[in-house]
Tab-separated table of C-alpha atoms in Angstrom:
chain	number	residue	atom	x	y	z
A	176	UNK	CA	120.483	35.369	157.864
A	177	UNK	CA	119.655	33.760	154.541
A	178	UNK	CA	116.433	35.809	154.367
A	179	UNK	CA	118.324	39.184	155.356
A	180	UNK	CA	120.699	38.400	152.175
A	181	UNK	CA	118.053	37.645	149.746
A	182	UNK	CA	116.257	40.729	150.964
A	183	UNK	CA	119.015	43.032	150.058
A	184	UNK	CA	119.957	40.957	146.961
A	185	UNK	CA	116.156	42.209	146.267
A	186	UNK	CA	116.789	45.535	147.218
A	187	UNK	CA	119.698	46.141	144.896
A	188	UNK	CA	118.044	44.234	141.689
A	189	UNK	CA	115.214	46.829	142.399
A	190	UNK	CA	117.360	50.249	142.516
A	191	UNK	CA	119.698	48.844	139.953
A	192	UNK	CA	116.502	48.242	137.736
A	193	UNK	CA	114.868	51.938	138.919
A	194	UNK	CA	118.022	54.017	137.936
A	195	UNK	CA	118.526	51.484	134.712
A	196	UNK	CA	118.513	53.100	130.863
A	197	UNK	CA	117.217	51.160	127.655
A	198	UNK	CA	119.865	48.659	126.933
A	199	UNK	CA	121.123	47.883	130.218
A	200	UNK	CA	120.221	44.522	131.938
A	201	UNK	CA	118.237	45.314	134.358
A	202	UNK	CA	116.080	47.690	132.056
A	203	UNK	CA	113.021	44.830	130.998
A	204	UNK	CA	112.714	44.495	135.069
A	205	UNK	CA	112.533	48.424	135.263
A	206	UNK	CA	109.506	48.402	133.232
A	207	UNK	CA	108.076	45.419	133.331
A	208	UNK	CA	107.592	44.447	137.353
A	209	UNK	CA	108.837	47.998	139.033
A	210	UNK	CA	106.566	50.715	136.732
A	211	UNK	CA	103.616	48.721	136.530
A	212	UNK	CA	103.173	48.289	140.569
A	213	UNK	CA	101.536	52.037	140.576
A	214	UNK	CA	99.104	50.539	138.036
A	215	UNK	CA	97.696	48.087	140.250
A	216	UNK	CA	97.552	50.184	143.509
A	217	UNK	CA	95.517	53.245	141.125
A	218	UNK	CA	92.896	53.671	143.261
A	219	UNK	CA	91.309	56.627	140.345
A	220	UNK	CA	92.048	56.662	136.523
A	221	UNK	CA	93.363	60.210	137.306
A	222	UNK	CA	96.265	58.712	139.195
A	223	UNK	CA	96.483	56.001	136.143
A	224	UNK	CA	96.606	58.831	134.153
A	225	UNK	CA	98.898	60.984	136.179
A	226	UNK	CA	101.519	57.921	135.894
A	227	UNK	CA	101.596	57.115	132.226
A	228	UNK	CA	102.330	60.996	131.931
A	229	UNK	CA	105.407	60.882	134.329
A	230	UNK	CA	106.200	57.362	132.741
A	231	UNK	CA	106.032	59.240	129.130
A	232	UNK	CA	108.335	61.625	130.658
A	233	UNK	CA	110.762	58.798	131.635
A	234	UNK	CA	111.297	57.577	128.102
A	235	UNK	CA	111.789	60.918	126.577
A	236	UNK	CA	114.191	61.900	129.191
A	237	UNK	CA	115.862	58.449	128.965
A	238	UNK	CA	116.030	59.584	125.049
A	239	UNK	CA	117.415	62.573	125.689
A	240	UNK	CA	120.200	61.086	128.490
A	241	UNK	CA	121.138	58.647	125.828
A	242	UNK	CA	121.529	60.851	122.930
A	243	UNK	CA	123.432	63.306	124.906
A	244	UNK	CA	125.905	60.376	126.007
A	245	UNK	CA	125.930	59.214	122.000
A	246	UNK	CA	124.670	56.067	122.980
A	247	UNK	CA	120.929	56.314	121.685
A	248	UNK	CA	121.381	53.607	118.804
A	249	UNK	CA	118.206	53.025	116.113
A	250	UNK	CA	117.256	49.876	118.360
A	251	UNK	CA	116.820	52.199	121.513
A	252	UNK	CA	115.354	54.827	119.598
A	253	UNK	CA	112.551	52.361	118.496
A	254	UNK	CA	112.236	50.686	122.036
A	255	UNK	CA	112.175	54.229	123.104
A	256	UNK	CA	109.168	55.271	120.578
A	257	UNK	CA	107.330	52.094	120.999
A	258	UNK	CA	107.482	52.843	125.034
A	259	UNK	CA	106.406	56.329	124.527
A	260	UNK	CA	103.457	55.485	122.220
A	261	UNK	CA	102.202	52.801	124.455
A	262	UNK	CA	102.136	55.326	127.528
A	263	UNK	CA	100.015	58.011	124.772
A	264	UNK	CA	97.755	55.149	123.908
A	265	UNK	CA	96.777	54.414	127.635
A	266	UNK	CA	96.059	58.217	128.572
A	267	UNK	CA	94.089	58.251	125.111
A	268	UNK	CA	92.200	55.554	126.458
A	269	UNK	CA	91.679	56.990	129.565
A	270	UNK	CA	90.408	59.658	128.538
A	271	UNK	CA	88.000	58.461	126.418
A	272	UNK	CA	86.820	56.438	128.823
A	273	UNK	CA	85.856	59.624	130.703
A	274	UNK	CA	84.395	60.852	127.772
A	275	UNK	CA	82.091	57.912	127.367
A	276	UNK	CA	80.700	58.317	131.165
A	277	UNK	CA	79.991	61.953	130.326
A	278	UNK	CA	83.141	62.823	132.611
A	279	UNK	CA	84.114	65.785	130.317
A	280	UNK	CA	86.368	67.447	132.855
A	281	UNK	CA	88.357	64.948	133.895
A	282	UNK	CA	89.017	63.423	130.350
A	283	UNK	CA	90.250	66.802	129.346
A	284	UNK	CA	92.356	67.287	132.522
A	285	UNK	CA	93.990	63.757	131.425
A	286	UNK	CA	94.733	65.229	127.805
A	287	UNK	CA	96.085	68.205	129.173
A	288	UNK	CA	98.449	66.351	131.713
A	289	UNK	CA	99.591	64.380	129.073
A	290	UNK	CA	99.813	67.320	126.527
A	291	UNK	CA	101.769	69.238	129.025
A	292	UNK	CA	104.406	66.579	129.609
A	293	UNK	CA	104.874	66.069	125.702
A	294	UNK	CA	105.336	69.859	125.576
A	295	UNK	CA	107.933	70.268	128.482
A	296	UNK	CA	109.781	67.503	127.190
A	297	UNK	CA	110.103	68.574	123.629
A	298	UNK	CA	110.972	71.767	124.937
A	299	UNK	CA	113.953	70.152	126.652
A	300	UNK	CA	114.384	68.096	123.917
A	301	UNK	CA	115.037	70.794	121.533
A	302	UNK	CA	117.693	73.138	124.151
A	303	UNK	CA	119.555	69.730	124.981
A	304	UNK	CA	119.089	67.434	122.468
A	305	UNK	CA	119.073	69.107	119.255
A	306	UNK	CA	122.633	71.384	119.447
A	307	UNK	CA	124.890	69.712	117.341
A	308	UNK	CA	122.138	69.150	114.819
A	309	UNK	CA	122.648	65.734	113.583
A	310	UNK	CA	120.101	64.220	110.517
A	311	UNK	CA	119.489	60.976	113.433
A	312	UNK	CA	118.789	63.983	116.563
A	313	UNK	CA	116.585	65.921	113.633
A	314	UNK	CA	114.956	62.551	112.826
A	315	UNK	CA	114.349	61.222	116.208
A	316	UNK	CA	112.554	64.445	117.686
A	317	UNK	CA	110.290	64.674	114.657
A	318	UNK	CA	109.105	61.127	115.749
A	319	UNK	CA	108.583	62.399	119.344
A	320	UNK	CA	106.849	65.401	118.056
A	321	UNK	CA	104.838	63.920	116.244
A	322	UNK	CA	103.163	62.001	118.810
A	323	UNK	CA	101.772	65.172	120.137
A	324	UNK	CA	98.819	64.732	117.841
């Protein structure tokens, strides 16, 4: 009985912490124990790859969610940028990594999946985030655009 309790007390901190936003309590377990699992079960740097891009999407649609509800404070918006640079910096590295084995093809296919999900999400980011216009919304996508190059 006790181990059928502590299994669903398990089971909630773990959807609780999937569905969570920057700023919430369960967020650090979010990202910290639940995102990284995919890492470690990678079988190919593709896949690696493949999740730091939807991970990168995450954060900017977390952004965007939090903006819209007027709740995306400077302190989130760093977290936010910090989160989204660190996902860049490990598709980056990827891909060079394929580019030092002479694996040409598949370190471009992991700059273009990442390219593509910066691209779709500043897309977004501009139709949802940006009408009203604030100086902070102006501000904030500059910083995500600018980590397209």
């Amino acid at each position: 009985m006790k181990s059928l309790l502590l299994l669903l007390v398990v089971i909630g901190v773990a959807y609780g912490a999937w569905v969570s936003v920057p700023g919430s309590f369960l967020y650090p377990v979010k990202i910290k124990v639940l995102e990284p699992v995919p890492f470690i079960f990678a079988v190919a740097v593709t896949d690696r790859t493949t999740w730091s891009a939807e991970l990168l999407g995450r954060r900017i649609d977390e952004a965007v969610d939090l903006a819209n509800k007027q709740i995306l404070t400077t302190d989130l918006q760093t977290a936010l940028l910090i989160n989204i640079d660190k996902q860049i910096t490990y598709v980056n590295k990827w891909a060079a990594d394929f580019s030092d084995r002479k694996e040409y093809a598949r370190a471009i296919d992991a700059v273009n999946r990442l390219s593509a999900v910066l691209e779709a999400r500043i897309a977004y980011l501009k139709a949802n985030l940006m009408p009203p216009a604030t100086d902070e919304k102006i501000k904030f996508l500059a910083d995500i655009s600018s980590r397209l190059v």
